[in-house]
Each structure stands twice: as C-alpha cells, then as structure tokens.
XYZ file of C-alpha atoms in Angstrom:
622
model
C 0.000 0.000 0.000
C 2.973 2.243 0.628
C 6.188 2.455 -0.541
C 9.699 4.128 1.025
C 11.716 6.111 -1.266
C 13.706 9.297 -1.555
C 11.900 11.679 -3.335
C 12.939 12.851 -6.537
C 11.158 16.673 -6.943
C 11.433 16.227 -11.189
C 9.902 13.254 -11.160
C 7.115 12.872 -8.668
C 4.665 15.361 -10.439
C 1.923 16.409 -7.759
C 3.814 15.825 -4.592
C 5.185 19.456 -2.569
C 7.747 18.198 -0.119
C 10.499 20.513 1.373
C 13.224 20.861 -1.196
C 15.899 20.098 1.859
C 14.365 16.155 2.317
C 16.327 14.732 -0.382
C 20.106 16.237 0.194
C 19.407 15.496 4.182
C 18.444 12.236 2.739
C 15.038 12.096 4.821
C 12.912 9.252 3.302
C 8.854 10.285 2.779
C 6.617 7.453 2.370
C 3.846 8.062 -0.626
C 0.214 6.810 -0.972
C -1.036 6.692 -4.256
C -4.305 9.124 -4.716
C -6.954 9.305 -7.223
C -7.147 12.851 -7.252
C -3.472 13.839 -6.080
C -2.053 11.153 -7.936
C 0.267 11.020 -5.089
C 0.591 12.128 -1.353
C 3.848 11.836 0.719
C 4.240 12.439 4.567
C 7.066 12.086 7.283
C 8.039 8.999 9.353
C 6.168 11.253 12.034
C 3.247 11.890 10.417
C 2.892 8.039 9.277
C 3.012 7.301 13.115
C 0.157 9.268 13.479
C -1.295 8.103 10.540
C -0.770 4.378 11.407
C -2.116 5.149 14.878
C -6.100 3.515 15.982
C -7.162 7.586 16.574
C -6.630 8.644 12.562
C -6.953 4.328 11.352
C -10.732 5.019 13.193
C -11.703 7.563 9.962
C -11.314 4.335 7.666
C -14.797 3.400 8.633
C -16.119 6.907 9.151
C -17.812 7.670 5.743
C -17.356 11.146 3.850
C -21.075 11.496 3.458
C -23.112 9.350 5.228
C -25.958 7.335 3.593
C -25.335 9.366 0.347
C -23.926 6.255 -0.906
C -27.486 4.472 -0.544
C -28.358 7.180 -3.969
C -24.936 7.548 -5.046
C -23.486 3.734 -4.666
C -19.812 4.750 -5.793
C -19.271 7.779 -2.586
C -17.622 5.690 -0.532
C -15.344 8.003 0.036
C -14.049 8.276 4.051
C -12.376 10.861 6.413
C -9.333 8.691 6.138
C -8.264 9.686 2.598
C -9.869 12.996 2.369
C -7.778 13.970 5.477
C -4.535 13.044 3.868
C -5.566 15.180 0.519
C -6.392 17.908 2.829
C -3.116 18.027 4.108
C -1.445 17.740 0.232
C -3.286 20.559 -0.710
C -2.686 22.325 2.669
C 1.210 22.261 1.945
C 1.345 23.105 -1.820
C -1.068 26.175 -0.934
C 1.772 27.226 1.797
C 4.826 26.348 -0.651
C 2.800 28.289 -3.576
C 2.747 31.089 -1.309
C 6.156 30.734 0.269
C 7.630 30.021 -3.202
C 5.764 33.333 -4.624
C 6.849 35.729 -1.446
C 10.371 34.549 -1.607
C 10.692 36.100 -5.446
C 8.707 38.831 -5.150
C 7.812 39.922 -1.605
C 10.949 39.008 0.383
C 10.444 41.801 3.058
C 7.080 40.603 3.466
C 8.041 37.222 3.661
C 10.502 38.206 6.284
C 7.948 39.882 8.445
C 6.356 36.762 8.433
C 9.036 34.823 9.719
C 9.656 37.131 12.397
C 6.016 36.825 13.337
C 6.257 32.991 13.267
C 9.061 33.247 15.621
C 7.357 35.464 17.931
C 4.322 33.077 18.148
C 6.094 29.607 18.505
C 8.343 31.271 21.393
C 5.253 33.401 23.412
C 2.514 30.107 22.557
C 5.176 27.100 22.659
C 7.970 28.036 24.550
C 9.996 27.419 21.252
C 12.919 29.483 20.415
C 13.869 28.581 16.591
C 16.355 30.257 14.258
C 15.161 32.262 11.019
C 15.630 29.518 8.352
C 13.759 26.894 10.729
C 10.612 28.941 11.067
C 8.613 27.902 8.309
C 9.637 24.411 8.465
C 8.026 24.410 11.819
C 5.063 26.416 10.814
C 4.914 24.134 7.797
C 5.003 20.767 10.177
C 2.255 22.579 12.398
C -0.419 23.160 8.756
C 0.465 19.766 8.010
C -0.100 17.917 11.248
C -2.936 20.134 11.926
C -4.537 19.202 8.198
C -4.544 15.602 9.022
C -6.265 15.958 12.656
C -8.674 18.844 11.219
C -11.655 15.893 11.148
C -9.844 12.976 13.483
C -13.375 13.820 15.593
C -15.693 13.133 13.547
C -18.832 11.041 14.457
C -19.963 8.043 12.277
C -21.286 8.254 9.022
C -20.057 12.007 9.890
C -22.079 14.908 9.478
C -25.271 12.953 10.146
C -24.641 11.953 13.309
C -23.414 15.212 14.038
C -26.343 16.472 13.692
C -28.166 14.078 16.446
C -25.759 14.659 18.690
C -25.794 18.295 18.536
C -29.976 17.971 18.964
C -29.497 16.118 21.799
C -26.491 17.219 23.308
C -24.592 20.181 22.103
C -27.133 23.051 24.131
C -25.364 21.553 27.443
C -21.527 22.286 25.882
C -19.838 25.242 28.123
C -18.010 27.378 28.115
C -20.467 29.257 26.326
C -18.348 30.228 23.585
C -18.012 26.643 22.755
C -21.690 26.227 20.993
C -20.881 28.003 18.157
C -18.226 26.087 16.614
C -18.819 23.057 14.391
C -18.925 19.883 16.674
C -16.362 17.252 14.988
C -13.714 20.345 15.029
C -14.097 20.921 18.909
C -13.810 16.928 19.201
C -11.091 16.981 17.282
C -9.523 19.565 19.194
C -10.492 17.001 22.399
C -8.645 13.899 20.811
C -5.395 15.947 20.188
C -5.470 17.254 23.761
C -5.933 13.245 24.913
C -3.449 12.624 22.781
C -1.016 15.227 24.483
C -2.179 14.188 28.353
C -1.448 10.445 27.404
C 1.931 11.637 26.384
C 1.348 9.634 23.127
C 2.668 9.491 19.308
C 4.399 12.759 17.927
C 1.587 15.303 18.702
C 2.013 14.373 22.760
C 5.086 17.707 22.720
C 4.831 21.253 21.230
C 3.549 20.078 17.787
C 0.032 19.005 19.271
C -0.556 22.490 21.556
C 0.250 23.858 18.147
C -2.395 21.973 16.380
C -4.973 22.807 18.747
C -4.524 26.477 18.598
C -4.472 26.255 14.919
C -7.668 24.377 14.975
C -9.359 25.889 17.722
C -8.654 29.616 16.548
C -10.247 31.580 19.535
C -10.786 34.748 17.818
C -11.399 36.591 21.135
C -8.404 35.393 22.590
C -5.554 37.832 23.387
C -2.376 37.310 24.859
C 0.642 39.811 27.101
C 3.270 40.758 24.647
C 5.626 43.954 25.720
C 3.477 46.389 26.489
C 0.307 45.522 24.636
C -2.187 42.725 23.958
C -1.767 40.746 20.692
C -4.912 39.714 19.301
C -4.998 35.584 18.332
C -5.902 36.915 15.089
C -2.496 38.739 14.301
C -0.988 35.169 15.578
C 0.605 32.503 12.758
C -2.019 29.998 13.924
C -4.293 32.241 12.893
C -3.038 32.347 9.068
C -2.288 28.427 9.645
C -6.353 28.047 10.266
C -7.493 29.951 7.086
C -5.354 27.879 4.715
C -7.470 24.504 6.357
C -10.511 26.077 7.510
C -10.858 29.836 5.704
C -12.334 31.233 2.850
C -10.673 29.388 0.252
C -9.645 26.505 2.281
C -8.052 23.292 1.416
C -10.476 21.137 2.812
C -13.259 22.454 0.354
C -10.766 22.025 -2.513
C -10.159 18.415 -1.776
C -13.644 17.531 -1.171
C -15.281 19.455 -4.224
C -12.804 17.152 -6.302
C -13.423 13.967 -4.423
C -16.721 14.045 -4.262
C -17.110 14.590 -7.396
C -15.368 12.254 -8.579
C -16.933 9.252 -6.489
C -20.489 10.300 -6.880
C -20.037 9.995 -10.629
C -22.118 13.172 -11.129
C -19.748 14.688 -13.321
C -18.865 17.716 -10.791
C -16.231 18.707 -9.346
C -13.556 19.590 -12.201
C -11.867 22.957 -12.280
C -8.134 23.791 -12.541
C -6.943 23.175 -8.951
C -3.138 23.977 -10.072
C -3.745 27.156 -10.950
C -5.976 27.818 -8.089
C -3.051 26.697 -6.021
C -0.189 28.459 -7.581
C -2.099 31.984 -7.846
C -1.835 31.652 -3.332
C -0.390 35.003 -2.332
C 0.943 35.926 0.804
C -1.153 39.169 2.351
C -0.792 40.903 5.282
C -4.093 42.752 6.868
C -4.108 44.685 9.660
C -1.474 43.458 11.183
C -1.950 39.359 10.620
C -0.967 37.464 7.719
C -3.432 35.936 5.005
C -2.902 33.572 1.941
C -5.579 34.354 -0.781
C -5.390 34.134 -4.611
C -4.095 36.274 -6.715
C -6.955 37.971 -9.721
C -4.950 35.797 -12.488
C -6.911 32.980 -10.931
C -10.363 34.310 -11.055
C -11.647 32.228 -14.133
C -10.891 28.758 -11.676
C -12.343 29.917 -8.549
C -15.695 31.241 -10.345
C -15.178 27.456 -11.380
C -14.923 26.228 -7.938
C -17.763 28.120 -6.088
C -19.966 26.846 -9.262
C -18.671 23.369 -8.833
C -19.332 23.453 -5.166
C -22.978 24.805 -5.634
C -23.899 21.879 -8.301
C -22.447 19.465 -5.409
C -24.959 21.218 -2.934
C -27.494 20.992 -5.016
C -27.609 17.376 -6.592
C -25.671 15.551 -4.293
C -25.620 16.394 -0.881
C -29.322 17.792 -1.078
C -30.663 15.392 -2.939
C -34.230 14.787 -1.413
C -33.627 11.032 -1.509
C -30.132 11.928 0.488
C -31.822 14.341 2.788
C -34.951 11.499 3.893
C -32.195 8.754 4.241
C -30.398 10.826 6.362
C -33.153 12.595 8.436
C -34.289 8.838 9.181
C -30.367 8.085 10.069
C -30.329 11.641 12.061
C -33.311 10.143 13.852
C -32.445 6.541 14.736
C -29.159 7.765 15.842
C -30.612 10.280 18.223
C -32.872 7.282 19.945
C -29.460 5.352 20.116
C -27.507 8.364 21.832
C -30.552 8.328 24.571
C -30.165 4.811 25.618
C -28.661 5.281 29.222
C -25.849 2.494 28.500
C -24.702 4.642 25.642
C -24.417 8.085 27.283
C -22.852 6.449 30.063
C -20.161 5.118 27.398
C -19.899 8.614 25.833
C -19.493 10.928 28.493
C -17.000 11.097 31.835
C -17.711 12.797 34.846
C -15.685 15.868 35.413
C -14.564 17.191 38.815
C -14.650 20.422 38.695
C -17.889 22.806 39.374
C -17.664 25.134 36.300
C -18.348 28.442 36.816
C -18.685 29.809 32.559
C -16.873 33.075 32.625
C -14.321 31.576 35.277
C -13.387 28.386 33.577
C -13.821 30.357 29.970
C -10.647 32.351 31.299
C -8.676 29.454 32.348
C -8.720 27.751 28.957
C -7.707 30.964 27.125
C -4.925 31.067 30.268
C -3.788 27.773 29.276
C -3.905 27.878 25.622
C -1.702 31.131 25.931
C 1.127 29.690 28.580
C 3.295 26.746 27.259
C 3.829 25.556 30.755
C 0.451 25.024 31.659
C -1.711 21.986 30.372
C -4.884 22.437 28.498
C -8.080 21.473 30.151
C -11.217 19.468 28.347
C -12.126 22.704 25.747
C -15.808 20.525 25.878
C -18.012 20.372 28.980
C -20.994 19.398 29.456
C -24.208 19.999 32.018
C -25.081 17.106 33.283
C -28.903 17.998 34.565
C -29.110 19.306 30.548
C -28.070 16.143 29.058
C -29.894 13.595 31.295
C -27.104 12.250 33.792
C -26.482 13.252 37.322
C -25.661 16.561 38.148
C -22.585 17.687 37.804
C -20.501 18.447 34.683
C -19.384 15.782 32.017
C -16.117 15.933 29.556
C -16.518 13.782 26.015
C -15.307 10.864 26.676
C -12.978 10.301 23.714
C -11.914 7.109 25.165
C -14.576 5.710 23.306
C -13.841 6.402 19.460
C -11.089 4.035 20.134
C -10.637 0.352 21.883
C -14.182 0.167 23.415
C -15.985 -3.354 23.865
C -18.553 -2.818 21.802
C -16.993 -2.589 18.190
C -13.681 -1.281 18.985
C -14.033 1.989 17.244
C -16.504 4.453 17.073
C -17.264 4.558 13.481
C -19.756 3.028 10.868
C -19.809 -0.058 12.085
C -20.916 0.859 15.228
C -23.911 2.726 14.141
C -24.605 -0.072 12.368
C -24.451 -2.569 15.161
C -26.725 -0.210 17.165
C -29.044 0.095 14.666
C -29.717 -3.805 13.988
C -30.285 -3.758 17.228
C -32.840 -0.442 17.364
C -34.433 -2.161 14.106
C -36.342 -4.873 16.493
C -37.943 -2.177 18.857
C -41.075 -0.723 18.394
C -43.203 0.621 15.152
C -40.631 3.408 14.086
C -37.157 0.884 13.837
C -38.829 -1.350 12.025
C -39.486 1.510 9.572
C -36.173 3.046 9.405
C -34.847 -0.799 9.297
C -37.117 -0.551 5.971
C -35.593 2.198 4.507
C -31.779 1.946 5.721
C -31.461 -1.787 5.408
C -34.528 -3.296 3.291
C -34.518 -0.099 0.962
C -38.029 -0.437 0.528
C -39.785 2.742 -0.540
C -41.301 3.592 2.454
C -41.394 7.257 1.839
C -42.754 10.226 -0.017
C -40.975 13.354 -0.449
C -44.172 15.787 -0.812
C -41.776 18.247 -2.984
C -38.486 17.423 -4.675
C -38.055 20.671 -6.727
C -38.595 24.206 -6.990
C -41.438 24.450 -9.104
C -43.087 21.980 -6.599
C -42.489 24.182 -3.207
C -43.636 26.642 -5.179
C -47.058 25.690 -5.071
C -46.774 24.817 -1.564
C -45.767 28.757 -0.748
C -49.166 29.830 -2.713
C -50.915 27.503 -0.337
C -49.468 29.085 2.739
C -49.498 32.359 1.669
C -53.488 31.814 0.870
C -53.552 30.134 4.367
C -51.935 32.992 6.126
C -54.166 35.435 4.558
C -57.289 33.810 5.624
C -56.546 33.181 8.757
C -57.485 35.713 11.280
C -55.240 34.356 14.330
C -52.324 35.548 12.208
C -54.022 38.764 11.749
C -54.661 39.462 15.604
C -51.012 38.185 16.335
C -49.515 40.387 13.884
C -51.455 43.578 14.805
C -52.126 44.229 11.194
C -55.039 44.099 9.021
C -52.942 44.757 6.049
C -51.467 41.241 6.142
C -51.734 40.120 2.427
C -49.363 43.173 1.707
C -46.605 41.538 3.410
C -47.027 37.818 4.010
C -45.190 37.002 0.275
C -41.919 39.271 2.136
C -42.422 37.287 5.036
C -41.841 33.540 3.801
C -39.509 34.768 1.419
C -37.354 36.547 4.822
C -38.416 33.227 6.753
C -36.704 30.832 3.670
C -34.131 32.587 4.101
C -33.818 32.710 8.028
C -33.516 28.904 7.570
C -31.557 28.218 4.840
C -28.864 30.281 7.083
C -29.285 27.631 9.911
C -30.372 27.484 13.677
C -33.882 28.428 13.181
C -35.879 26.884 15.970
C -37.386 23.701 15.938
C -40.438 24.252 17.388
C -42.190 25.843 14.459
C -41.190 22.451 12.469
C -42.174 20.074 15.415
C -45.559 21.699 15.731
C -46.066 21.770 11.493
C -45.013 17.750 11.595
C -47.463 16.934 14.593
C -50.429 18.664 12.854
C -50.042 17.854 9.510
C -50.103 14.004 11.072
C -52.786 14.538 12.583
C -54.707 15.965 9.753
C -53.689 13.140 7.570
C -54.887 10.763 10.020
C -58.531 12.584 10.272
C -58.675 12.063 6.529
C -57.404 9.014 6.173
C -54.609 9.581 3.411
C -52.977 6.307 5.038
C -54.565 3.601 6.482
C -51.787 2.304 8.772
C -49.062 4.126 11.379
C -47.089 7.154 9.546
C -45.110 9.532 10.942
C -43.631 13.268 9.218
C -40.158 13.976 8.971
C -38.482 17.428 8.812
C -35.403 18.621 7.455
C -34.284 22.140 6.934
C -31.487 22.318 4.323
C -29.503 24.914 6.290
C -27.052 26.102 3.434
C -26.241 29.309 1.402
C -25.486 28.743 -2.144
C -22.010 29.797 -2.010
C -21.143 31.113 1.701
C -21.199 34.908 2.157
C -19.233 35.618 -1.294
C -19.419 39.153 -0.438
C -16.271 38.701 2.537
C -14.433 37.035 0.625
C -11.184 38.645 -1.352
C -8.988 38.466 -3.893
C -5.862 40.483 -4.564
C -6.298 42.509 -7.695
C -3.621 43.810 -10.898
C -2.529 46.321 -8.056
C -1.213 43.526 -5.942
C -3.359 45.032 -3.150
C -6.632 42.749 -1.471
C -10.177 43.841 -2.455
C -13.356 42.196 -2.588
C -14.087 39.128 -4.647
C -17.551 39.843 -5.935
C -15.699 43.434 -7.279
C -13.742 41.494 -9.442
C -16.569 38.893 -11.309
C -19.983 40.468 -12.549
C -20.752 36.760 -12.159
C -20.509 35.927 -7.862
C -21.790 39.357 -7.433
C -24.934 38.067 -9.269
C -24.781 35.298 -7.144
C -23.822 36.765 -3.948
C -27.636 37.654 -3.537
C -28.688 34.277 -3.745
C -29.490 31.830 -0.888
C -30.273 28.260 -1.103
C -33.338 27.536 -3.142
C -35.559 24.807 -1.125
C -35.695 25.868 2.645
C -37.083 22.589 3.873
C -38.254 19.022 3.380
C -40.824 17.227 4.468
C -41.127 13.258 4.297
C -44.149 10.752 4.951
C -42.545 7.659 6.362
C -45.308 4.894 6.527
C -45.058 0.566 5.993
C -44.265 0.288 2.092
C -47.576 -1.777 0.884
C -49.401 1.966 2.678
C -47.458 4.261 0.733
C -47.312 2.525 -2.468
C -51.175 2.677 -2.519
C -51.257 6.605 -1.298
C -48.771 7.341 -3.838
C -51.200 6.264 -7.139
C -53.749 8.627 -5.891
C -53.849 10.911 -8.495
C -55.228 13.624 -5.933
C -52.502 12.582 -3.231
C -49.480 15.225 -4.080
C -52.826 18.535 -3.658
C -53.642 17.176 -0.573
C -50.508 17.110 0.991
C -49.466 20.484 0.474
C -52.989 21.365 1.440
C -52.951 19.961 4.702
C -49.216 21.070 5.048
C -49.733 24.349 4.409
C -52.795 24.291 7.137
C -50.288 22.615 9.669
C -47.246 25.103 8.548
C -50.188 28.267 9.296
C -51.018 26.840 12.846
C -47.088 26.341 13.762
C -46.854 29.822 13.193
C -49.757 31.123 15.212
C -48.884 29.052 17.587
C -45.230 29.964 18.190
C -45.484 33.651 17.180
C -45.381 34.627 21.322
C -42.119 32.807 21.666
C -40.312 32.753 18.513
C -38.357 36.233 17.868
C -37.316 34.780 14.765
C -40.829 34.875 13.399
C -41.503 38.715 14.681
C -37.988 40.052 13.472
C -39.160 38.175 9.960
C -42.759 40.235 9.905
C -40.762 43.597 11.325
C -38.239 43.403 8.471
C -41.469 43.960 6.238
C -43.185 46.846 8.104
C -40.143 48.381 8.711
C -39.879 48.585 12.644
C-alpha cells in the first residue's frame, strides 16, 4: 500500500515536499491518490497516521448514507484527510515560493512573526531559516487531525448529537463552533495528556490552537495585547478552515469524482499556484491572486452543483433525516451516554473556567483542560458536569471503534424495537420505498408557498397576532425573509415540530394512510455559495479587495441563498405508501394539509419565537 523512497522533486509530479528532504536524505513514504495522484508524509506523520485515533476515519464515511443514492461515494475521512493536508502544503509552498521572489520583506515579516508566536505560545525558540519548516510541520499535522473527531457516518450523526447534546456544551463560547472540530480539538489534547505518538510535545498544543482559533483570545506581549488573530495559527487556520480553504478544494474534487455526477472539475493547479501571501491589519493571510479568477468562479460553481444534486438530494436528505433520527434514539439509551461521556470534577463556573482555557492555551507551561463540557442535569445524567469521553472512538468493547460499524451494530439492534425501527430498518437496510418526499423541486415548493401564503391570509389568528389588518401586503416578504432565516441555519425547531405533529394529525382525520405514519423534517440549512461578499482576492494592483468586485458573475450570485428551505417526508409501511402514492389527488392534498399545519405552527409559536416577529418587522419596517 505504501512504498519508502527518496523523493525525486522532477519526477514525482503532484507531490510538494520541502526541497531540503532529499540532500538530508530524509525518506517520505507516498500513498497513491486518485485525485493527487500522489501524497507523501514524514516517518512522524505516518506514526500518526498508522495510529487507531486517525486508522478510526477508515470506517467513518465522507457522506453518510449518500452512498445508498450515489453507490460509488464511498469516500471516508481517512483519505480525504490526507488530501487535505497535500493541498494544505502546496497552498503554503505556492505562497512561500511566490513571497520569496517577489515579496521578500514581506516574507521576512512573516518569519519574524512565526518566531514570535512559537516562542510566546510554545515556549519554542527557533532560528530564522527553521521557522517555516516548523510552521509548515504545524499546517500539516494540523490538516490531518482537522476531522480525526468526527462522528460516524459524519455529518449525520453530528447532527443528532448536537440535537441532543450540544445546548449543554460550556463554556459558552463553545456552541458556536462546528462539533467534529471541537472533538477533534479534544482527541489531540488526549493525545497530548497520554503523552502519546508525535503530537504528545509542542507540535500538538500547536495543532490545537491552529484548529481551535479563539478569535477573542488575546495574549501579554511587551506592552500591549496581541490579538490571536495577528498570531501565525491564525493564518495556519485559514489555509485549512478559511475562505478558500483546502479542505473544500479536496472535497469538491473527491466528491465529485466518487459520486459519478460529473462535478467537481476545475483547474486546482492554478488555483493553487495563484496563493499570495497578504498581510491585513497586522496578521498574515494567503488568498489568490486575480490571475486565478476564471478557476475559482469554477470552484464556487462546482461546489454549488455538489450542494445541489448531491448532498441535497431529497432522496439523500430522507435517508439521512431517518439516520439523524435513529441515531438520536441510540444516543438516549442510558448504556450509551454512560459510554460517551465522563464525569468531570470540577464545578464550572462559565466566565471563570472560559478564562482558564484561554490562560492555558496562551502559557506553554500550563496543560490544556477538556475545551468541551458538558451539564449534566441538561443532558440527562447526574448533576454535575461531564467531559466527552474520547476514550470511546477508540478500543471500546462494543466494536472497537466508534465509526460506521458501530452505528450499524446499534441500529440492527434499534431495528427490532417498536413501530418506528422497524421503519427506518425498511428504509436503511430493506430499501423499501417507504417514503414520499411531498416536494423534490422548486417548481413543486412553489405551489406549496401559494398555499401558505393563501392560508396565512385567511386566517385571522395571524391577523390578531400580527397587529395588522394589512397582512396580504406583506405575508409574500415574510416567507420569502423566513426561507431565508432557515436556509442560514439554527432556526428553531419548534415551528417544524408543531407543522409535523399537525399535519399528522390531519392526515390521520382524513385518512390519506390507512396504517401508522409519521412526518419527517429537514431544513437544508445552506447558502449557495457562503457569504461571497467577505471574501477577497488580490487585484492587478497587488493590493486585497473584494471578490464579488472582481466577477460580474458571484456578485450576481452573492444575492442568492439556497433555493428549497425545507423538506418534508411521509414515512409509513411500504404496501401503505405505495397505494397513497397512485392517488392521483394525493401530491394537492398534501401540500394542502401542510400548508394548514405550517399556518397553525406559526400562530402558535409567534409569542415565543423572535425569529418569526424580526421576519414580519423586516417587512413593516420597525
């Protein structure tokens, strides 16, 4: 699978390795890559590599049960990790590479800066010409560990644990990041308290702070506080995580590729070689230079058509809303939160114990406590607060890792309980059709809108809540400013928990099945290509402006959001919804009675949703 060789620069097209390796006569070992053609790493890095923590992602898939629609996506964490970190370092040496010809006093402010930061955050005092090595190592190692936490079958079991969980996390600044990164973050310190592979020294407090990024963080230095943001781990974090990041660039290919969709393609070299080295108010940035404007209009498109037929799919979406939901029922079951979480002895106070992490992450002699706690009264356990357990992704007794095959396991075993397992064991396992999707385009929400619209106009409750008789002026405004509220994500769930429960019911009164059924929600919480309009590009003047300045073509798109807001799903027994689905009449009366149920979620939440009141102010104009 591998192979140990010196490399040779000239002849091992695709691979970025530090020019030095071959006359110190350091041997890389190389994997071979469908869409890299090759990757290399470090005798160090394969230790990490080879270790259960990173071997774990082998079973963790890329895209959950997108492979059930799109059988060729089996991609995994494991390999889109390691082209992460290729594309990581050839963005850094493209930008190195460019600075050393034709911004060498920039470059060299860099260096000082790097120097600064691996002395004042890791007690590290290098020379000039081993700074970027170091800061190199740090992008690298940090690339590969950027998604070592991720859940099974990823981002979908993300999701349930974040419904069921993730409102208990302190500190409170904690929340807001994406789950698998702050897990990640908790591996990486495990990995440094058990004094274990490479990352146990400086290199793994560097990759946390890379990863982790507190952007309200600021540290002592002279006589003055230096903002994280000014900090080398700051520029480290935008080449993996930033606005044109590698992991996106890896996964837009990959994806692509393995779904078979035909996405995906764009010219990633010259994306790569047009990396500039920037410095902004007083921190460092890499971003692309205009020349490369024609491949990153490319990219964003590429990404969107990704969005769009793959990951949103609607058959995607209802297999994993049904996955979402089994795995929430298995997170519940006391002998698996028991597994998953580890009593913690401290009593957390959130503004005290916020300041002793940034403390920590900002003094190399002090050790990093769990970044992730947890309430225990919130999450159903005893009071008191809880840490992750990440103990548990690796060596436990019921299937070794935590990864697919455990969901799997767990699910079998869900399957025999009750009405709703057997469903989802119908749909996951049996692939039966035991679904509708009551809109799978545009033009088909579409006609559900008119029906709420004429719904919300009728209905005099709406009136009386909104204080208005003039409601028909402003209800198209307000579903279009609602879409759009939850196509940015976090919109509350009430509003969709009430609409499910009532449109169920109405079904039921009328009989549209005969047998059990239950609804199934799921917002598709995703702009169409990020907020374009913060993103730059550094012009013919070699100085940074705004992207959508630059292309007549993203600042046409800037204004656009994602196109369906939500889903709904009927999940009944198959023989049921086989018969309901040649009723000719079936597809009216479901967005009928949706509509109804979408009308009476909204009345009925209206006194405790400020979402819904700061959507109807934005069209009166209070």
């Amino acid at each position: 699978m591998t192979s140990e060789k010196i490399i040779n620069l000239d002849q091992a097209q695709g691979i970025f390795v530090d020019v030095n390796l071959e006359r110190k006569g350091l041997r890389m070992k190389i994997v071979r890559d469908p869409i890299h053609e090759y990757v290399a790493f470090s005798k160090e890095e394969r230790e990490l590599i080879d270790s259960p923590w990173f071997q774990r992602l082998r079973h963790c898939s890329q895209n959950g049960p997108a492979r059930l629609v799109y059988p060729c996506l089996l991609g995994t964490r494991f390999e889109h990790s390691l082209g992460v970190m290729n594309i990581a370092t050839e963005m850094f040496d493209a930008a190195v590479g460019t600075a050393k010809r034709l911004k060498p006093v920039l470059l060299r402010k860099f260096i000082k800066t790097c120097k600064r930061d691996l002395k004042l955050f890791l007690g590290r005092n290098r020379k000039d010409n081993q700074v970027l090595d170091d800061a190199r190592k740090i992008l690298r190692a940090t690339a590969l560990c950027h998604d070592i936490g991720h859940f099974p079958l990823s981002h979908t079991l993300e999701r349930a644990f974040k419904k069921e969980f993730w409102q208990a996390a302190r500190p409170s600044y904690i929340p807001s990041r994406a789950i698998h990164e702050m897990v990640s973050v908790e591996i990486v310190r495990h990995i440094i308290d058990s004094n274990d592979l490479a990352l146990a020294g400086w290199l793994g407090r560097a990759v946390i702070l890379v990863m982790l990024a507190p952007g309200a963080l600021s540290v002592s230095y002279g006589k003055s506080n230096l903002p994280f943001a000014k900090t080398m781990f700051s520029t480290l974090n935008a080449i993996i995580m930033g606005d044109y990041d590698a992991d996106r660039l890896d996964y837009i290919q990959r994806d692509g590729y393995f779904s078979g969709s035909g996405f995906g393609h764009f010219d990633v070299r010259r994306f790569i070689d047009a990396m500039t080295l920037t410095e902004n108010n007083g921190g460092f940035r890499l971003i692309p230079s205009s020349r490369a404007l024609s491949t990153i209009e490319a990219a964003l498109v590429e990404r969107y058509k990704l969005y769009k037929w793959v990951y949103f799919h609607h058959k995607v979406l209802f297999l994993d809303e049904i996955t979402c939901e089994s795995a929430r029922k298995i997170f519940t079951k006391p002998d698996i939160k028991a597994k998953l979480f580890q009593k913690h002895k401290m009593v957390v106070d959130d503004a005290e114990y916020r300041r002793s992490v940034f403390d920590a992450l900002s003094s190399p002699e002090k050790s990093i406590p769990p970044l992730v706690l947890f309430d225990g009264k919130e999450i159903g356990l005893t009071k008191g607060f809880y840490k992750l357990n990440v103990s548990y992704f690796i060596g436990n007794r019921d299937s070794y890792f935590f990864d697919d095959i455990w969901f799997c396991t767990e699910f079998r075993k869900n399957c025999k309980l009750g009405t709703q397992g057997k469903r989802y064991k119908q749909a996951l396992l049996d692939r039966s059709p035991c679904g509708i999707t009551v809109w799978k385009d545009w033009s088909q929400f579409g006609k559900f809108r008119h029906e709420c619209l004429t719904q919300l106009n009728d209905s005099g409750t709406f009136a009386d809540k909104t204080g208005t008789d003039e409601v028909a002026n402003n209800t198209s405004g307000f579903l279009k400013k609602l879409w759009q509220i939850m196509r940015e994500g976090d919109f509350s769930e009430s509003v969709f928990l009430i609409m499910a429960e009532e449109g169920r019911k109405m079904l039921k009164k009328e009989k549209v099945l005969k047998k059990e059924f239950a609804l199934l929600v799921r917002v598709a919480d995703w702009g169409l290509f990020g907020n374009l309009r913060e993103k730059q590009i550094l012009g013919r003047t070699g100085k940074p402006g705004d992207l959508v300045e630059h292309s007549a073509l993203l600042k046409e798109l800037s204004n656009l959001r994602g196109e369906i807001p939500f889903y709904v799903f009927v999940v009944g027994e198959t023989a049921d919804i086989q018969t309901a689905k040649k009723d000719k009449e079936m597809p009216k009366k479901l967005l009928t009675f949706l509509a109804k149920a979408f009308t009476k979620a909204i009345v009925n939440c209206w006194d405790e949703s400020e979402e819904l009141k700061q959507a109807w102010a934005s069209m009166k104009g209070i």
